[in-house]
């Protein structure tokens, strides 16, 4: 199984031969990867969830067709029943479309946020790699007592160290801010998800309640009961 982007970055930053490290960044990257994996899992499970809704909706349409066939066409409320089944089907279709559009949009936005951070993390990885490589060259030249080469590499090493310290500082702040922004975005997605579901169930309840109340208050639906009394 291929390593994730973040696991590759972690390997490059820490390495296996004592490369320079930043423990705070390493911890943040591990957390970052966990969040990315959770987002991928959410996307997979949401796709399965909406597919299951679609299967259930199709079964519902077939079931309602059977319900409509149970009553005689001459029944005074047959058109009302037919319209209810049509309205329920429309409501279910609109619900699934709205759910897909809104949540997929939120998921894609979150993936975009991760992609932007990948660029910043990748830049840190590049500078870290250059610094480690130059540092090894510097130490090797010191051992061989190549003073001219040592002086030249020392200047380059100092420049890279300064750049590395700067981007590490920025990345620590950005990763912390990213997590806060991500949590805010995730909470927004959760609220919208249950809000969409709530509106659907509210509309469905209203349709069915109005239908039942209308029939219960119509003498023609209770004609058999009235005759017996």
PDB file of N, CA and C in Angstrom, residues 52-158:
ATOM      1  N   UNK A  52     -27.155   4.122  -0.449  1.00  0.00           N
ATOM      2  CA  UNK A  52     -28.161   3.372   0.309  1.00  0.00           C
ATOM      3  C   UNK A  52     -29.491   4.122   0.334  1.00  0.00           C
ATOM      4  N   UNK A  53     -29.431   5.446   0.456  1.00  0.00           N
ATOM      5  CA  UNK A  53     -30.656   6.258   0.416  1.00  0.00           C
ATOM      6  C   UNK A  53     -31.347   6.098  -0.932  1.00  0.00           C
ATOM      7  N   UNK A  54     -30.551   6.111  -2.007  1.00  0.00           N
ATOM      8  CA  UNK A  54     -31.112   5.968  -3.348  1.00  0.00           C
ATOM      9  C   UNK A  54     -31.802   4.616  -3.508  1.00  0.00           C
ATOM     10  N   UNK A  55     -31.177   3.567  -3.005  1.00  0.00           N
ATOM     11  CA  UNK A  55     -31.792   2.233  -3.063  1.00  0.00           C
ATOM     12  C   UNK A  55     -33.099   2.225  -2.280  1.00  0.00           C
ATOM     13  N   UNK A  56     -33.086   2.829  -1.091  1.00  0.00           N
ATOM     14  CA  UNK A  56     -34.290   2.880  -0.268  1.00  0.00           C
ATOM     15  C   UNK A  56     -35.378   3.710  -0.947  1.00  0.00           C
ATOM     16  N   UNK A  57     -34.996   4.824  -1.561  1.00  0.00           N
ATOM     17  CA  UNK A  57     -35.976   5.664  -2.256  1.00  0.00           C
ATOM     18  C   UNK A  57     -36.650   4.897  -3.386  1.00  0.00           C
ATOM     19  N   UNK A  58     -35.862   4.174  -4.160  1.00  0.00           N
ATOM     20  CA  UNK A  58     -36.438   3.393  -5.262  1.00  0.00           C
ATOM     21  C   UNK A  58     -37.402   2.332  -4.739  1.00  0.00           C
ATOM     22  N   UNK A  59     -37.031   1.699  -3.616  1.00  0.00           N
ATOM     23  CA  UNK A  59     -37.932   0.721  -3.002  1.00  0.00           C
ATOM     24  C   UNK A  59     -39.201   1.401  -2.497  1.00  0.00           C
ATOM     25  N   UNK A  60     -39.058   2.625  -1.985  1.00  0.00           N
ATOM     26  CA  UNK A  60     -40.219   3.373  -1.485  1.00  0.00           C
ATOM     27  C   UNK A  60     -41.189   3.695  -2.612  1.00  0.00           C
ATOM     28  N   UNK A  61     -40.653   4.107  -3.757  1.00  0.00           N
ATOM     29  CA  UNK A  61     -41.519   4.443  -4.893  1.00  0.00           C
ATOM     30  C   UNK A  61     -42.334   3.220  -5.327  1.00  0.00           C
ATOM     31  N   UNK A  62     -41.671   2.072  -5.374  1.00  0.00           N
ATOM     32  CA  UNK A  62     -42.385   0.851  -5.755  1.00  0.00           C
ATOM     33  C   UNK A  62     -43.449   0.496  -4.712  1.00  0.00           C
ATOM     34  N   UNK A  63     -43.103   0.678  -3.447  1.00  0.00           N
ATOM     35  CA  UNK A  63     -44.032   0.365  -2.367  1.00  0.00           C
ATOM     36  C   UNK A  63     -45.246   1.286  -2.413  1.00  0.00           C
ATOM     37  N   UNK A  64     -45.032   2.567  -2.659  1.00  0.00           N
ATOM     38  CA  UNK A  64     -46.148   3.510  -2.724  1.00  0.00           C
ATOM     39  C   UNK A  64     -47.050   3.232  -3.924  1.00  0.00           C
ATOM     40  N   UNK A  65     -46.463   2.748  -5.010  1.00  0.00           N
ATOM     41  CA  UNK A  65     -47.297   2.351  -6.153  1.00  0.00           C
ATOM     42  C   UNK A  65     -48.247   1.221  -5.756  1.00  0.00           C
ATOM     43  N   UNK A  66     -47.735   0.300  -4.950  1.00  0.00           N
ATOM     44  CA  UNK A  66     -48.587  -0.792  -4.471  1.00  0.00           C
ATOM     45  C   UNK A  66     -49.678  -0.249  -3.553  1.00  0.00           C
ATOM     46  N   UNK A  67     -49.310   0.667  -2.672  1.00  0.00           N
ATOM     47  CA  UNK A  67     -50.299   1.264  -1.764  1.00  0.00           C
ATOM     48  C   UNK A  67     -51.423   1.933  -2.549  1.00  0.00           C
ATOM     49  N   UNK A  68     -51.059   2.649  -3.598  1.00  0.00           N
ATOM     50  CA  UNK A  68     -52.069   3.352  -4.407  1.00  0.00           C
ATOM     51  C   UNK A  68     -53.027   2.372  -5.084  1.00  0.00           C
ATOM     52  N   UNK A  69     -52.541   1.164  -5.353  1.00  0.00           N
ATOM     53  CA  UNK A  69     -53.389   0.172  -6.033  1.00  0.00           C
ATOM     54  C   UNK A  69     -54.357  -0.525  -5.076  1.00  0.00           C
ATOM     55  N   UNK A  70     -54.155  -0.332  -3.770  1.00  0.00           N
ATOM     56  CA  UNK A  70     -55.003  -1.016  -2.796  1.00  0.00           C
ATOM     57  C   UNK A  70     -56.421  -0.449  -2.758  1.00  0.00           C
ATOM     58  N   UNK A  71     -56.542   0.836  -2.997  1.00  0.00           N
ATOM     59  CA  UNK A  71     -57.852   1.489  -2.904  1.00  0.00           C
ATOM     60  C   UNK A  71     -58.499   1.588  -4.277  1.00  0.00           C
ATOM     61  N   UNK A  72     -59.822   1.562  -4.277  1.00  0.00           N
ATOM     62  CA  UNK A  72     -60.587   1.599  -5.529  1.00  0.00           C
ATOM     63  C   UNK A  72     -60.455   2.971  -6.187  1.00  0.00           C
ATOM     64  N   UNK A  73     -60.293   3.013  -7.528  1.00  0.00           N
ATOM     65  CA  UNK A  73     -60.168   4.293  -8.229  1.00  0.00           C
ATOM     66  C   UNK A  73     -61.361   5.222  -8.025  1.00  0.00           C
ATOM     67  N   UNK A  74     -62.511   4.657  -7.692  1.00  0.00           N
ATOM     68  CA  UNK A  74     -63.706   5.487  -7.498  1.00  0.00           C
ATOM     69  C   UNK A  74     -63.731   6.181  -6.136  1.00  0.00           C
ATOM     70  N   UNK A  75     -62.788   5.837  -5.272  1.00  0.00           N
ATOM     71  CA  UNK A  75     -62.741   6.461  -3.945  1.00  0.00           C
ATOM     72  C   UNK A  75     -62.547   7.966  -4.093  1.00  0.00           C
ATOM     73  N   UNK A  76     -63.300   8.723  -3.326  1.00  0.00           N
ATOM     74  CA  UNK A  76     -63.273  10.183  -3.459  1.00  0.00           C
ATOM     75  C   UNK A  76     -61.912  10.786  -3.106  1.00  0.00           C
ATOM     76  N   UNK A  77     -61.114  10.063  -2.329  1.00  0.00           N
ATOM     77  CA  UNK A  77     -59.812  10.588  -1.916  1.00  0.00           C
ATOM     78  C   UNK A  77     -58.644   9.934  -2.671  1.00  0.00           C
ATOM     79  N   UNK A  78     -58.981   9.229  -3.753  1.00  0.00           N
ATOM     80  CA  UNK A  78     -57.922   8.543  -4.492  1.00  0.00           C
ATOM     81  C   UNK A  78     -56.910   9.534  -5.064  1.00  0.00           C
ATOM     82  N   UNK A  79     -57.403  10.636  -5.598  1.00  0.00           N
ATOM     83  CA  UNK A  79     -56.493  11.640  -6.151  1.00  0.00           C
ATOM     84  C   UNK A  79     -55.618  12.255  -5.061  1.00  0.00           C
ATOM     85  N   UNK A  80     -56.198  12.403  -3.874  1.00  0.00           N
ATOM     86  CA  UNK A  80     -55.423  12.928  -2.753  1.00  0.00           C
ATOM     87  C   UNK A  80     -54.293  11.971  -2.388  1.00  0.00           C
ATOM     88  N   UNK A  81     -54.601  10.680  -2.376  1.00  0.00           N
ATOM     89  CA  UNK A  81     -53.580   9.667  -2.096  1.00  0.00           C
ATOM     90  C   UNK A  81     -52.512   9.662  -3.182  1.00  0.00           C
ATOM     91  N   UNK A  82     -52.952   9.733  -4.429  1.00  0.00           N
ATOM     92  CA  UNK A  82     -51.998   9.758  -5.543  1.00  0.00           C
ATOM     93  C   UNK A  82     -51.053  10.955  -5.417  1.00  0.00           C
ATOM     94  N   UNK A  83     -51.636  12.106  -5.102  1.00  0.00           N
ATOM     95  CA  UNK A  83     -50.833  13.324  -4.995  1.00  0.00           C
ATOM     96  C   UNK A  83     -49.855  13.242  -3.830  1.00  0.00           C
ATOM     97  N   UNK A  84     -50.298  12.632  -2.725  1.00  0.00           N
ATOM     98  CA  UNK A  84     -49.407  12.462  -1.575  1.00  0.00           C
ATOM     99  C   UNK A  84     -48.187  11.629  -1.959  1.00  0.00           C
ATOM    100  N   UNK A  85     -48.414  10.526  -2.653  1.00  0.00           N
ATOM    101  CA  UNK A  85     -47.302   9.660  -3.063  1.00  0.00           C
ATOM    102  C   UNK A  85     -46.347  10.393  -4.002  1.00  0.00           C
ATOM    103  N   UNK A  86     -46.918  11.198  -4.898  1.00  0.00           N
ATOM    104  CA  UNK A  86     -46.086  12.000  -5.807  1.00  0.00           C
ATOM    105  C   UNK A  86     -45.268  13.017  -5.018  1.00  0.00           C
ATOM    106  N   UNK A  87     -45.919  13.677  -4.057  1.00  0.00           N
ATOM    107  CA  UNK A  87     -45.236  14.701  -3.256  1.00  0.00           C
ATOM    108  C   UNK A  87     -44.133  14.096  -2.386  1.00  0.00           C
ATOM    109  N   UNK A  88     -44.401  12.923  -1.842  1.00  0.00           N
ATOM    110  CA  UNK A  88     -43.375  12.252  -1.038  1.00  0.00           C
ATOM    111  C   UNK A  88     -42.173  11.892  -1.905  1.00  0.00           C
ATOM    112  N   UNK A  89     -42.440  11.380  -3.104  1.00  0.00           N
ATOM    113  CA  UNK A  89     -41.355  11.054  -4.019  1.00  0.00           C
ATOM    114  C   UNK A  89     -40.540  12.278  -4.398  1.00  0.00           C
ATOM    115  N   UNK A  90     -41.251  13.381  -4.677  1.00  0.00           N
ATOM    116  CA  UNK A  90     -40.553  14.632  -5.011  1.00  0.00           C
ATOM    117  C   UNK A  90     -39.706  15.117  -3.839  1.00  0.00           C
ATOM    118  N   UNK A  91     -40.277  15.032  -2.642  1.00  0.00           N
ATOM    119  CA  UNK A  91     -39.556  15.477  -1.449  1.00  0.00           C
ATOM    120  C   UNK A  91     -38.293  14.652  -1.228  1.00  0.00           C
ATOM    121  N   UNK A  92     -38.394  13.351  -1.445  1.00  0.00           N
ATOM    122  CA  UNK A  92     -37.228  12.478  -1.267  1.00  0.00           C
ATOM    123  C   UNK A  92     -36.149  12.796  -2.306  1.00  0.00           C
ATOM    124  N   UNK A  93     -36.579  13.028  -3.555  1.00  0.00           N
ATOM    125  CA  UNK A  93     -35.613  13.375  -4.604  1.00  0.00           C
ATOM    126  C   UNK A  93     -34.895  14.682  -4.289  1.00  0.00           C
ATOM    127  N   UNK A  94     -35.674  15.683  -3.880  1.00  0.00           N
ATOM    128  CA  UNK A  94     -35.093  16.986  -3.563  1.00  0.00           C
ATOM    129  C   UNK A  94     -34.141  16.881  -2.378  1.00  0.00           C
ATOM    130  N   UNK A  95     -34.528  16.055  -1.413  1.00  0.00           N
ATOM    131  CA  UNK A  95     -33.673  15.868  -0.231  1.00  0.00           C
ATOM    132  C   UNK A  95     -32.324  15.277  -0.619  1.00  0.00           C
ATOM    133  N   UNK A  96     -32.334  14.224  -1.424  1.00  0.00           N
ATOM    134  CA  UNK A  96     -31.085  13.570  -1.809  1.00  0.00           C
ATOM    135  C   UNK A  96     -30.216  14.499  -2.652  1.00  0.00           C
ATOM    136  N   UNK A  97     -30.835  15.246  -3.563  1.00  0.00           N
ATOM    137  CA  UNK A  97     -30.081  16.183  -4.395  1.00  0.00           C
ATOM    138  C   UNK A  97     -29.433  17.273  -3.544  1.00  0.00           C
ATOM    139  N   UNK A  98     -30.218  17.825  -2.617  1.00  0.00           N
ATOM    140  CA  UNK A  98     -29.694  18.881  -1.743  1.00  0.00           C
ATOM    141  C   UNK A  98     -28.584  18.351  -0.850  1.00  0.00           C
ATOM    142  N   UNK A  99     -28.798  17.156  -0.293  1.00  0.00           N
ATOM    143  CA  UNK A  99     -27.798  16.538   0.574  1.00  0.00           C
ATOM    144  C   UNK A  99     -26.492  16.319  -0.180  1.00  0.00           C
ATOM    145  N   UNK A 100     -26.592  15.741  -1.370  1.00  0.00           N
ATOM    146  CA  UNK A 100     -25.395  15.492  -2.177  1.00  0.00           C
ATOM    147  C   UNK A 100     -24.671  16.780  -2.527  1.00  0.00           C
ATOM    148  N   UNK A 101     -25.416  17.754  -2.999  1.00  0.00           N
ATOM    149  CA  UNK A 101     -24.815  19.011  -3.447  1.00  0.00           C
ATOM    150  C   UNK A 101     -24.089  19.720  -2.313  1.00  0.00           C
ATOM    151  N   UNK A 102     -24.744  19.829  -1.161  1.00  0.00           N
ATOM    152  CA  UNK A 102     -24.176  20.597  -0.059  1.00  0.00           C
ATOM    153  C   UNK A 102     -22.998  19.894   0.599  1.00  0.00           C
ATOM    154  N   UNK A 103     -23.170  18.623   0.915  1.00  0.00           N
ATOM    155  CA  UNK A 103     -22.116  17.915   1.652  1.00  0.00           C
ATOM    156  C   UNK A 103     -20.908  17.625   0.764  1.00  0.00           C
ATOM    157  N   UNK A 104     -21.144  17.259  -0.494  1.00  0.00           N
ATOM    158  CA  UNK A 104     -20.015  17.047  -1.408  1.00  0.00           C
ATOM    159  C   UNK A 104     -19.243  18.348  -1.605  1.00  0.00           C
ATOM    160  N   UNK A 105     -19.959  19.465  -1.680  1.00  0.00           N
ATOM    161  CA  UNK A 105     -19.299  20.765  -1.793  1.00  0.00           C
ATOM    162  C   UNK A 105     -18.418  21.023  -0.576  1.00  0.00           C
ATOM    163  N   UNK A 106     -18.939  20.712   0.610  1.00  0.00           N
ATOM    164  CA  UNK A 106     -18.161  20.893   1.837  1.00  0.00           C
ATOM    165  C   UNK A 106     -16.934  19.986   1.858  1.00  0.00           C
ATOM    166  N   UNK A 107     -17.120  18.747   1.428  1.00  0.00           N
ATOM    167  CA  UNK A 107     -16.002  17.798   1.407  1.00  0.00           C
ATOM    168  C   UNK A 107     -14.918  18.267   0.438  1.00  0.00           C
ATOM    169  N   UNK A 108     -15.318  18.706  -0.741  1.00  0.00           N
ATOM    170  CA  UNK A 108     -14.346  19.174  -1.731  1.00  0.00           C
ATOM    171  C   UNK A 108     -13.598  20.407  -1.234  1.00  0.00           C
ATOM    172  N   UNK A 109     -14.321  21.291  -0.542  1.00  0.00           N
ATOM    173  CA  UNK A 109     -13.679  22.472   0.029  1.00  0.00           C
ATOM    174  C   UNK A 109     -12.626  22.068   1.051  1.00  0.00           C
ATOM    175  N   UNK A 110     -12.941  21.061   1.851  1.00  0.00           N
ATOM    176  CA  UNK A 110     -11.990  20.589   2.856  1.00  0.00           C
ATOM    177  C   UNK A 110     -10.765  19.966   2.196  1.00  0.00           C
ATOM    178  N   UNK A 111     -10.968  19.195   1.137  1.00  0.00           N
ATOM    179  CA  UNK A 111      -9.826  18.630   0.413  1.00  0.00           C
ATOM    180  C   UNK A 111      -8.950  19.746  -0.163  1.00  0.00           C
ATOM    181  N   UNK A 112      -9.576  20.824  -0.641  1.00  0.00           N
ATOM    182  CA  UNK A 112      -8.811  21.958  -1.169  1.00  0.00           C
ATOM    183  C   UNK A 112      -7.953  22.595  -0.078  1.00  0.00           C
ATOM    184  N   UNK A 113      -8.502  22.668   1.135  1.00  0.00           N
ATOM    185  CA  UNK A 113      -7.750  23.223   2.260  1.00  0.00           C
ATOM    186  C   UNK A 113      -6.506  22.378   2.533  1.00  0.00           C
ATOM    187  N   UNK A 114      -6.677  21.070   2.473  1.00  0.00           N
ATOM    188  CA  UNK A 114      -5.532  20.174   2.673  1.00  0.00           C
ATOM    189  C   UNK A 114      -4.495  20.353   1.565  1.00  0.00           C
ATOM    190  N   UNK A 115      -4.968  20.493   0.325  1.00  0.00           N
ATOM    191  CA  UNK A 115      -4.042  20.639  -0.798  1.00  0.00           C
ATOM    192  C   UNK A 115      -3.193  21.900  -0.657  1.00  0.00           C
ATOM    193  N   UNK A 116      -3.797  22.978  -0.176  1.00  0.00           N
ATOM    194  CA  UNK A 116      -3.041  24.222   0.011  1.00  0.00           C
ATOM    195  C   UNK A 116      -1.951  24.035   1.063  1.00  0.00           C
ATOM    196  N   UNK A 117      -2.272  23.322   2.123  1.00  0.00           N
ATOM    197  CA  UNK A 117      -1.281  23.079   3.161  1.00  0.00           C
ATOM    198  C   UNK A 117      -0.172  22.154   2.670  1.00  0.00           C
ATOM    199  N   UNK A 118      -0.512  21.254   1.746  1.00  0.00           N
ATOM    200  CA  UNK A 118       0.513  20.357   1.206  1.00  0.00           C
ATOM    201  C   UNK A 118       1.648  21.151   0.568  1.00  0.00           C
ATOM    202  N   UNK A 119       1.291  22.239  -0.112  1.00  0.00           N
ATOM    203  CA  UNK A 119       2.306  23.059  -0.757  1.00  0.00           C
ATOM    204  C   UNK A 119       3.277  23.647   0.251  1.00  0.00           C
ATOM    205  N   UNK A 120       2.731  24.135   1.369  1.00  0.00           N
ATOM    206  CA  UNK A 120       3.572  24.727   2.409  1.00  0.00           C
ATOM    207  C   UNK A 120       4.432  23.662   3.082  1.00  0.00           C
ATOM    208  N   UNK A 121       3.841  22.511   3.345  1.00  0.00           N
ATOM    209  CA  UNK A 121       4.588  21.413   3.963  1.00  0.00           C
ATOM    210  C   UNK A 121       5.691  20.922   3.023  1.00  0.00           C
ATOM    211  N   UNK A 122       5.365  20.848   1.728  1.00  0.00           N
ATOM    212  CA  UNK A 122       6.353  20.419   0.747  1.00  0.00           C
ATOM    213  C   UNK A 122       7.535  21.371   0.665  1.00  0.00           C
ATOM    214  N   UNK A 123       7.277  22.680   0.819  1.00  0.00           N
ATOM    215  CA  UNK A 123       8.357  23.666   0.804  1.00  0.00           C
ATOM    216  C   UNK A 123       9.272  23.477   2.016  1.00  0.00           C
ATOM    217  N   UNK A 124       8.682  23.208   3.171  1.00  0.00           N
ATOM    218  CA  UNK A 124       9.484  22.942   4.365  1.00  0.00           C
ATOM    219  C   UNK A 124      10.352  21.709   4.151  1.00  0.00           C
ATOM    220  N   UNK A 125       9.764  20.690   3.533  1.00  0.00           N
ATOM    221  CA  UNK A 125      10.490  19.445   3.279  1.00  0.00           C
ATOM    222  C   UNK A 125      11.687  19.694   2.361  1.00  0.00           C
ATOM    223  N   UNK A 126      11.494  20.547   1.353  1.00  0.00           N
ATOM    224  CA  UNK A 126      12.583  20.843   0.412  1.00  0.00           C
ATOM    225  C   UNK A 126      13.737  21.555   1.115  1.00  0.00           C
ATOM    226  N   UNK A 127      13.398  22.568   1.913  1.00  0.00           N
ATOM    227  CA  UNK A 127      14.437  23.309   2.629  1.00  0.00           C
ATOM    228  C   UNK A 127      15.138  22.408   3.640  1.00  0.00           C
ATOM    229  N   UNK A 128      14.341  21.571   4.326  1.00  0.00           N
ATOM    230  CA  UNK A 128      14.918  20.631   5.292  1.00  0.00           C
ATOM    231  C   UNK A 128      15.905  19.690   4.602  1.00  0.00           C
ATOM    232  N   UNK A 129      15.517  19.197   3.438  1.00  0.00           N
ATOM    233  CA  UNK A 129      16.382  18.280   2.679  1.00  0.00           C
ATOM    234  C   UNK A 129      17.675  18.973   2.270  1.00  0.00           C
ATOM    235  N   UNK A 130      17.566  20.205   1.762  1.00  0.00           N
ATOM    236  CA  UNK A 130      18.758  20.948   1.337  1.00  0.00           C
ATOM    237  C   UNK A 130      19.677  21.239   2.525  1.00  0.00           C
ATOM    238  N   UNK A 131      19.071  21.574   3.648  1.00  0.00           N
ATOM    239  CA  UNK A 131      19.866  21.865   4.843  1.00  0.00           C
ATOM    240  C   UNK A 131      20.616  20.619   5.315  1.00  0.00           C
ATOM    241  N   UNK A 132      19.905  19.489   5.379  1.00  0.00           N
ATOM    242  CA  UNK A 132      20.544  18.247   5.828  1.00  0.00           C
ATOM    243  C   UNK A 132      21.676  17.825   4.886  1.00  0.00           C
ATOM    244  N   UNK A 133      21.435  17.969   3.590  1.00  0.00           N
ATOM    245  CA  UNK A 133      22.454  17.600   2.602  1.00  0.00           C
ATOM    246  C   UNK A 133      23.695  18.488   2.743  1.00  0.00           C
ATOM    247  N   UNK A 134      23.466  19.790   2.877  1.00  0.00           N
ATOM    248  CA  UNK A 134      24.580  20.734   3.009  1.00  0.00           C
ATOM    249  C   UNK A 134      25.325  20.522   4.323  1.00  0.00           C
ATOM    250  N   UNK A 135      24.587  20.201   5.361  1.00  0.00           N
ATOM    251  CA  UNK A 135      25.205  19.958   6.668  1.00  0.00           C
ATOM    252  C   UNK A 135      26.126  18.737   6.611  1.00  0.00           C
ATOM    253  N   UNK A 136      25.705  17.702   5.913  1.00  0.00           N
ATOM    254  CA  UNK A 136      26.562  16.519   5.768  1.00  0.00           C
ATOM    255  C   UNK A 136      27.836  16.863   4.990  1.00  0.00           C
ATOM    256  N   UNK A 137      27.682  17.694   3.942  1.00  0.00           N
ATOM    257  CA  UNK A 137      28.848  18.122   3.165  1.00  0.00           C
ATOM    258  C   UNK A 137      29.804  18.949   4.027  1.00  0.00           C
ATOM    259  N   UNK A 138      29.230  19.782   4.860  1.00  0.00           N
ATOM    260  CA  UNK A 138      30.038  20.634   5.738  1.00  0.00           C
ATOM    261  C   UNK A 138      30.840  19.791   6.727  1.00  0.00           C
ATOM    262  N   UNK A 139      30.187  18.827   7.350  1.00  0.00           N
ATOM    263  CA  UNK A 139      30.875  17.971   8.317  1.00  0.00           C
ATOM    264  C   UNK A 139      31.956  17.127   7.644  1.00  0.00           C
ATOM    265  N   UNK A 140      31.671  16.663   6.418  1.00  0.00           N
ATOM    266  CA  UNK A 140      32.667  15.874   5.683  1.00  0.00           C
ATOM    267  C   UNK A 140      33.884  16.725   5.346  1.00  0.00           C
ATOM    268  N   UNK A 141      33.672  17.967   4.947  1.00  0.00           N
ATOM    269  CA  UNK A 141      34.783  18.870   4.622  1.00  0.00           C
ATOM    270  C   UNK A 141      35.594  19.205   5.866  1.00  0.00           C
ATOM    271  N   UNK A 142      34.903  19.335   6.997  1.00  0.00           N
ATOM    272  CA  UNK A 142      35.608  19.601   8.258  1.00  0.00           C
ATOM    273  C   UNK A 142      36.548  18.446   8.591  1.00  0.00           C
ATOM    274  N   UNK A 143      36.084  17.238   8.393  1.00  0.00           N
ATOM    275  CA  UNK A 143      36.920  16.073   8.704  1.00  0.00           C
ATOM    276  C   UNK A 143      38.139  15.996   7.782  1.00  0.00           C
ATOM    277  N   UNK A 144      37.956  16.457   6.535  1.00  0.00           N
ATOM    278  CA  UNK A 144      39.065  16.413   5.574  1.00  0.00           C
ATOM    279  C   UNK A 144      39.914  17.684   5.629  1.00  0.00           C
ATOM    280  N   UNK A 145      39.516  18.603   6.526  1.00  0.00           N
ATOM    281  CA  UNK A 145      40.244  19.861   6.721  1.00  0.00           C
ATOM    282  C   UNK A 145      40.371  20.652   5.422  1.00  0.00           C
ATOM    283  N   UNK A 146      39.293  20.709   4.661  1.00  0.00           N
ATOM    284  CA  UNK A 146      39.263  21.498   3.420  1.00  0.00           C
ATOM    285  C   UNK A 146      38.700  22.879   3.753  1.00  0.00           C
ATOM    286  N   UNK A 147      39.607  23.759   4.252  1.00  0.00           N
ATOM    287  CA  UNK A 147      39.149  25.018   4.830  1.00  0.00           C
ATOM    288  C   UNK A 147      38.400  25.892   3.828  1.00  0.00           C
ATOM    289  N   UNK A 148      38.890  25.988   2.599  1.00  0.00           N
ATOM    290  CA  UNK A 148      38.223  26.823   1.600  1.00  0.00           C
ATOM    291  C   UNK A 148      36.806  26.337   1.346  1.00  0.00           C
ATOM    292  N   UNK A 149      36.669  25.040   1.211  1.00  0.00           N
ATOM    293  CA  UNK A 149      35.349  24.451   0.981  1.00  0.00           C
ATOM    294  C   UNK A 149      34.475  24.599   2.216  1.00  0.00           C
ATOM    295  N   UNK A 150      35.098  24.488   3.389  1.00  0.00           N
ATOM    296  CA  UNK A 150      34.348  24.646   4.639  1.00  0.00           C
ATOM    297  C   UNK A 150      33.744  26.037   4.723  1.00  0.00           C
ATOM    298  N   UNK A 151      34.540  27.056   4.408  1.00  0.00           N
ATOM    299  CA  UNK A 151      34.048  28.435   4.480  1.00  0.00           C
ATOM    300  C   UNK A 151      32.890  28.663   3.514  1.00  0.00           C
ATOM    301  N   UNK A 152      33.034  28.122   2.296  1.00  0.00           N
ATOM    302  CA  UNK A 152      31.977  28.309   1.295  1.00  0.00           C
ATOM    303  C   UNK A 152      30.686  27.612   1.726  1.00  0.00           C
ATOM    304  N   UNK A 153      30.823  26.382   2.180  1.00  0.00           N
ATOM    305  CA  UNK A 153      29.632  25.624   2.578  1.00  0.00           C
ATOM    306  C   UNK A 153      29.015  26.217   3.835  1.00  0.00           C
ATOM    307  N   UNK A 154      29.880  26.768   4.723  1.00  0.00           N
ATOM    308  CA  UNK A 154      29.360  27.355   5.961  1.00  0.00           C
ATOM    309  C   UNK A 154      28.404  28.500   5.658  1.00  0.00           C
ATOM    310  N   UNK A 155      28.736  29.321   4.690  1.00  0.00           N
ATOM    311  CA  UNK A 155      27.848  30.430   4.321  1.00  0.00           C
ATOM    312  C   UNK A 155      26.507  29.909   3.802  1.00  0.00           C
ATOM    313  N   UNK A 156      26.571  28.893   2.957  1.00  0.00           N
ATOM    314  CA  UNK A 156      25.343  28.304   2.425  1.00  0.00           C
ATOM    315  C   UNK A 156      24.531  27.650   3.537  1.00  0.00           C
ATOM    316  N   UNK A 157      25.237  26.991   4.463  1.00  0.00           N
ATOM    317  CA  UNK A 157      24.558  26.317   5.571  1.00  0.00           C
ATOM    318  C   UNK A 157      23.855  27.322   6.478  1.00  0.00           C
ATOM    319  N   UNK A 158      24.511  28.437   6.742  1.00  0.00           N
ATOM    320  CA  UNK A 158      23.896  29.473   7.580  1.00  0.00           C
ATOM    321  C   UNK A 158      22.638  30.030   6.922  1.00  0.00           C
TER     322      UNK A 158
END
